[in-house]
Amino acid sequence: MTASGDVYTYLVTGGAGFIGSALVRQLIAETEHDVVVVDKLTYAGTRDSLAPVEGSPRLHFEKLDICDGPAMVSVFERYRPDAMVHLAAESHVDRSIDEPSAFITTNIEGTYRLLETARAYLQGGVGCSKRSRFRFHHVSTDEVFGSLGPIGAFDEISPYRPYSPYAASKAASDHLVRAWHKTFDLPVLVTNCSNNYGPYQFPEKLIPLMILSALAEKPLPVYGDGGNVRDWLFVEDHCRAIRTVLGKGKPGRVYTIGGNAEKTNLEVVETICDILDDERPRTDGRSYRERIAFVKDRPGHDRHYAIDDATIRRELEWRPRESFESGLRKTVRWYLANADWCRRRQEASGYKGERLGRIAI
């Protein structure tokens, strides 16, 4: 999509969130393209995450809810994007257990509103060249596929079996995007990624929560026996994959994106402890591993996720640059160096590291 050297306008929904802000920072730092960020700045979205690029004249920010149809129509009319990356979503499984309604509204209704806005935009008189290159890139998750057995991996044709309210809402949005492609010929791309980690992630997620809890000398709660397996993808690698799919992906296609780093939750927490032992030793000389505490598992906790990313590697020539160990050390170092960002996010949200998602019938 950028081979000609043309300068395009990218619309990024959820661009002040974790993955969205990483993508925006990359686009501003590494390309000449304009970027329009749409974000309603919920607890997990903050302009603090865009601070490194806030001074760029190519960055435009709109504080909006994607469910606000007329507002989104206005954004499309004013900025006339060449592509959009849809990252706006409620994304924390535990929160979806406590309060599913926000996930239904944002992830399903919001995606529907964006699809209709994009469809009307393409039908409303944009030039042929812009219509031919426009892409609606929907970023989704491997959680829509449910849980694997002890072996195997999800790929582009894996059946959908969502087991949490979050996963079900993302599955529904995936189906909407595919339907708008088949029914209305909307030029969509869908990617399903594994667990992301890296700088600027809100502290409710496993890796930042463990880092901050360890530094505060709090217990490090591990669900169940700690044997749940996830594939981990460094957020910068994921953003490079998104850009690759935008540039080379064929409309209507689905691509699964992984980091080739399957780890049990216990292995993740133990590795964080080992890095902290090296980077920020405890004053008493003891290991952070001593703070690990096993707690009751959460409802509907999928046992095993893994991604087969052979298609994007083979067809689009993408592969992750970071190993789990190198990406995690970079992540720990970022949190050690950015305590003020973490404090501001916790104060603004009211989240103090407490456990979420305890509700069960």
XYZ file of C-alpha atoms in Angstrom:
361
model
C 0.000 0.000 0.000
C 3.002 2.290 0.352
C 5.231 1.006 -2.430
C 4.609 4.094 -4.571
C 5.940 6.423 -1.910
C 2.606 8.238 -1.643
C 1.663 9.830 1.665
C -1.549 8.380 3.052
C -3.883 9.158 5.920
C -4.431 6.375 8.426
C -7.354 6.396 10.844
C -6.592 4.443 14.026
C -9.465 3.777 16.402
C -8.342 3.139 19.967
C -5.127 4.948 19.079
C -4.478 6.053 22.661
C -4.682 2.499 23.993
C -1.887 -0.012 24.395
C -1.568 -1.508 20.904
C -3.056 1.536 19.193
C -0.575 3.992 20.670
C 2.321 1.688 19.785
C 1.101 1.622 16.180
C 0.686 5.408 16.109
C 4.166 5.965 17.525
C 5.597 3.667 14.842
C 3.703 5.326 12.008
C 4.782 8.815 13.047
C 8.387 7.846 13.760
C 9.014 5.550 10.791
C 6.827 6.870 7.942
C 5.680 10.142 6.379
C 1.984 9.321 6.679
C -0.671 11.312 8.509
C -2.387 9.578 11.422
C -5.818 10.360 12.821
C -6.428 8.924 16.286
C -9.989 8.329 17.466
C -10.245 7.399 21.140
C -12.789 8.149 23.868
C -10.058 7.928 26.534
C -11.489 5.343 28.885
C -9.461 4.044 31.837
C -7.084 2.190 29.483
C -6.587 4.981 26.937
C -4.480 8.041 27.607
C -2.756 10.729 25.591
C 0.237 10.123 27.844
C 0.926 7.102 25.643
C 1.213 9.405 22.622
C 3.544 11.867 24.334
C 6.630 10.886 22.272
C 4.856 11.969 19.052
C 2.365 14.584 20.288
C 4.312 17.416 18.673
C 4.079 16.000 15.166
C 1.959 18.028 12.728
C 1.020 14.694 11.108
C -0.800 13.496 14.229
C -4.473 14.455 14.653
C -6.506 13.516 17.710
C -10.290 13.199 18.015
C -11.800 12.340 21.392
C -14.830 10.356 20.240
C -16.807 7.202 20.913
C -16.875 4.860 17.908
C -20.541 4.165 18.695
C -21.333 7.791 17.833
C -22.278 7.327 14.179
C -22.648 10.996 13.165
C -19.339 11.906 14.805
C -17.539 9.134 12.941
C -19.133 10.212 9.655
C -17.757 13.694 10.298
C -14.262 12.300 10.934
C -14.320 10.396 7.642
C -15.565 13.467 5.774
C -12.919 15.779 7.244
C -9.863 13.528 7.038
C -10.786 11.267 4.098
C -8.634 8.317 5.264
C -6.906 5.923 2.903
C -7.108 3.124 5.456
C -8.308 2.509 8.969
C -7.048 0.203 11.682
C -9.797 -0.722 14.114
C -8.261 -1.256 17.554
C -10.896 0.370 19.761
C -12.166 -2.342 22.071
C -12.813 -3.362 25.625
C -10.154 -6.009 26.030
C -9.730 -7.372 29.560
C -11.273 -10.800 30.181
C -11.650 -10.257 33.923
C -13.529 -6.984 33.404
C -15.831 -8.712 30.916
C -16.773 -11.155 33.672
C -17.582 -8.333 36.078
C -19.461 -6.145 33.590
C -20.147 -7.573 30.102
C -22.343 -4.734 28.815
C -19.481 -2.399 27.879
C -17.952 -5.184 25.793
C -21.180 -5.755 23.903
C -21.576 -2.039 23.236
C -18.049 -1.150 22.166
C -16.884 -4.349 20.532
C -20.076 -5.277 18.674
C -22.151 -2.129 18.208
C -19.046 0.015 17.759
C -17.683 -2.249 15.043
C -21.047 -2.218 13.282
C -21.109 1.598 13.321
C -17.621 1.761 11.848
C -18.438 -0.729 9.110
C -21.469 1.281 8.078
C -19.517 4.528 8.216
C -16.772 3.097 6.022
C -19.310 1.666 3.580
C -21.101 4.996 3.243
C -17.760 6.766 2.841
C -16.733 4.562 -0.082
C -20.141 4.952 -1.707
C -20.197 8.699 -1.219
C -18.005 10.007 -3.972
C -14.387 9.281 -3.010
C -12.127 9.045 -6.010
C -11.481 5.756 -7.762
C -7.855 5.598 -6.618
C -8.772 6.153 -2.969
C -11.608 3.633 -3.196
C -9.302 1.016 -4.688
C -6.650 1.344 -1.972
C -8.909 1.798 1.073
C -8.689 -0.960 3.681
C -10.709 -1.633 6.837
C -8.268 -3.537 9.048
C -9.986 -5.184 12.005
C -7.612 -6.287 14.770
C -8.881 -9.228 16.793
C -7.636 -11.879 19.193
C -6.866 -15.585 19.363
C -9.342 -15.843 22.248
C -12.197 -16.122 19.740
C -11.022 -19.677 19.013
C -11.477 -20.938 22.560
C -9.040 -23.352 24.167
C -6.674 -25.860 22.586
C -5.777 -29.266 23.890
C -2.231 -29.962 25.101
C -0.871 -29.563 21.562
C -1.816 -27.747 18.376
C -2.172 -24.123 17.304
C -4.832 -21.793 15.939
C -4.686 -20.702 12.320
C -6.858 -18.814 9.837
C -9.435 -21.607 9.516
C -9.771 -22.543 13.181
C -13.406 -22.778 14.342
C -14.763 -20.135 16.679
C -15.444 -21.258 20.262
C -15.361 -18.192 22.524
C -15.694 -18.918 26.229
C -15.623 -15.479 27.900
C -17.828 -12.417 27.351
C -14.792 -10.622 25.950
C -13.995 -13.411 23.494
C -17.644 -13.691 22.445
C -17.857 -9.959 21.745
C -14.710 -10.064 19.612
C -15.968 -13.153 17.778
C -19.176 -11.303 16.958
C -17.237 -8.325 15.635
C -15.066 -10.613 13.481
C -18.194 -12.125 11.937
C -19.631 -8.675 11.232
C -16.468 -7.607 9.427
C -16.425 -10.749 7.302
C -20.135 -10.346 6.513
C -19.647 -6.753 5.343
C -16.935 -7.989 3.001
C -19.065 -10.773 1.534
C -22.323 -8.831 1.368
C -21.164 -5.295 0.556
C -17.684 -5.943 -0.883
C -16.083 -3.775 1.784
C -12.283 -4.210 1.474
C -11.549 -5.659 4.902
C -8.568 -7.337 6.518
C -8.787 -9.335 9.739
C -5.922 -10.280 12.023
C -6.122 -12.478 15.109
C -3.148 -12.034 17.396
C -1.821 -13.746 20.497
C -1.236 -12.053 23.881
C 0.531 -8.711 23.479
C 2.980 -7.287 25.976
C 5.327 -4.330 26.089
C 5.618 -0.696 27.244
C 2.555 1.447 27.969
C 0.250 -1.478 28.834
C -2.392 -0.729 31.465
C -1.431 -2.298 34.818
C -4.417 -4.677 35.021
C -2.813 -7.093 32.524
C -0.594 -9.940 33.731
C 2.892 -8.680 32.897
C 2.639 -5.052 34.083
C 0.587 -6.140 37.098
C 3.305 -8.574 38.160
C 6.070 -6.013 37.612
C 4.356 -3.297 39.639
C 3.179 -5.672 42.360
C 6.691 -7.047 42.768
C 8.178 -3.569 43.044
C 5.554 -2.712 45.679
C 6.450 -5.890 47.639
C 2.925 -7.228 47.132
C 1.986 -10.878 46.506
C 2.178 -12.024 42.883
C -1.140 -13.836 42.318
C -1.073 -16.688 39.806
C -4.419 -18.209 38.805
C -5.011 -21.908 39.486
C -1.870 -24.002 39.118
C -0.196 -21.472 36.803
C -0.244 -23.981 33.953
C -2.398 -21.980 31.514
C -0.392 -21.492 28.323
C -0.316 -18.395 26.127
C 1.719 -17.331 23.118
C 3.326 -13.943 23.769
C 3.811 -11.268 21.104
C 5.859 -8.119 21.682
C 3.646 -5.158 20.828
C 6.174 -3.529 18.481
C 6.357 -6.754 16.473
C 2.567 -6.863 16.331
C 2.428 -3.304 15.000
C 4.935 -4.164 12.291
C 2.693 -7.091 11.375
C -0.346 -4.798 11.166
C 1.539 -2.481 8.834
C 2.660 -5.437 6.730
C -0.903 -6.721 6.394
C -2.117 -3.240 5.437
C 0.540 -2.996 2.771
C 0.488 -6.508 1.341
C -2.643 -8.290 2.570
C -5.407 -9.256 0.179
C -8.885 -7.875 1.009
C -11.096 -10.478 2.614
C -8.174 -12.434 4.025
C -7.524 -13.384 7.633
C -4.038 -13.603 9.112
C -3.052 -15.074 12.486
C -0.130 -13.332 14.202
C 1.961 -14.830 16.986
C 5.265 -14.412 18.744
C 6.315 -18.076 18.741
C 6.690 -17.830 22.507
C 4.401 -20.273 24.298
C 4.771 -19.939 28.062
C 2.751 -20.992 31.075
C 1.570 -18.136 33.253
C 3.865 -19.397 35.990
C 6.858 -19.322 33.620
C 6.005 -15.727 32.688
C 5.837 -14.617 36.314
C 9.010 -16.468 37.243
C 10.880 -14.870 34.327
C 9.689 -11.421 35.410
C 10.981 -12.156 38.915
C 14.352 -13.263 37.564
C 14.714 -10.109 35.446
C 13.780 -7.918 38.417
C 16.283 -9.793 40.588
C 18.883 -8.662 38.053
C 17.604 -5.162 37.223
C 16.206 -4.045 40.606
C 17.319 -6.417 43.398
C 15.337 -6.450 46.635
C 17.039 -4.708 49.542
C 17.062 -7.930 51.573
C 18.759 -9.832 48.747
C 15.936 -12.359 48.403
C 14.286 -13.339 45.127
C 11.015 -11.847 43.935
C 9.908 -15.440 43.308
C 9.143 -15.658 47.008
C 6.186 -13.296 46.421
C 4.391 -15.742 44.052
C 1.027 -16.853 45.477
C -1.409 -19.270 43.825
C -5.047 -18.104 43.916
C -8.406 -19.510 42.837
C -8.725 -19.719 39.059
C -11.017 -17.326 37.222
C -14.304 -18.550 35.670
C -13.977 -19.918 32.129
C -10.194 -19.647 32.060
C -9.021 -21.131 28.736
C -6.165 -23.568 29.248
C -4.062 -23.234 26.116
C -3.676 -20.760 23.250
C -1.084 -20.954 20.495
C -0.779 -19.376 17.057
C 0.329 -20.883 13.770
C 1.594 -17.827 11.872
C 2.900 -19.726 8.832
C 0.628 -17.817 6.433
C 1.817 -14.318 7.279
C 5.413 -15.542 7.339
C 5.142 -17.273 3.974
C 2.893 -14.904 2.048
C 3.794 -11.512 3.530
C 7.347 -12.248 4.752
C 6.761 -11.008 8.307
C 8.315 -12.496 11.412
C 8.841 -11.186 14.947
C 12.136 -9.515 15.757
C 12.000 -10.030 19.517
C 12.300 -13.249 21.459
C 10.154 -13.499 24.570
C 13.193 -12.990 26.762
C 14.487 -9.905 24.910
C 11.031 -8.329 24.657
C 10.257 -8.986 28.310
C 13.524 -7.456 29.493
C 12.796 -4.341 27.405
C 9.331 -4.238 28.970
C 10.577 -4.552 32.542
C 13.169 -1.842 31.946
C 10.487 0.471 30.555
C 8.297 0.064 33.651
C 11.273 0.621 35.909
C 12.045 3.859 34.068
C 8.445 5.093 33.830
C 7.013 4.892 37.327
C 5.324 8.291 36.873
C 3.325 7.037 33.858
C 2.149 4.035 35.885
C 1.218 6.188 38.861
C -0.786 8.600 36.699
C -2.653 5.730 35.017
C -3.526 4.111 38.333
C -4.635 7.395 39.889
C -6.744 8.381 36.874
C -8.462 4.997 36.665
C -8.798 4.228 40.356
C -7.309 0.791 39.729
C -4.905 -0.245 42.485
C -3.998 -3.735 41.374
C -6.987 -5.494 42.923
C -8.249 -8.742 41.440
C -11.111 -8.543 38.932
C -13.383 -11.182 37.432
C -14.448 -13.119 40.516
C -18.144 -13.311 39.621
C -19.519 -16.747 38.795
C -22.988 -18.313 38.871
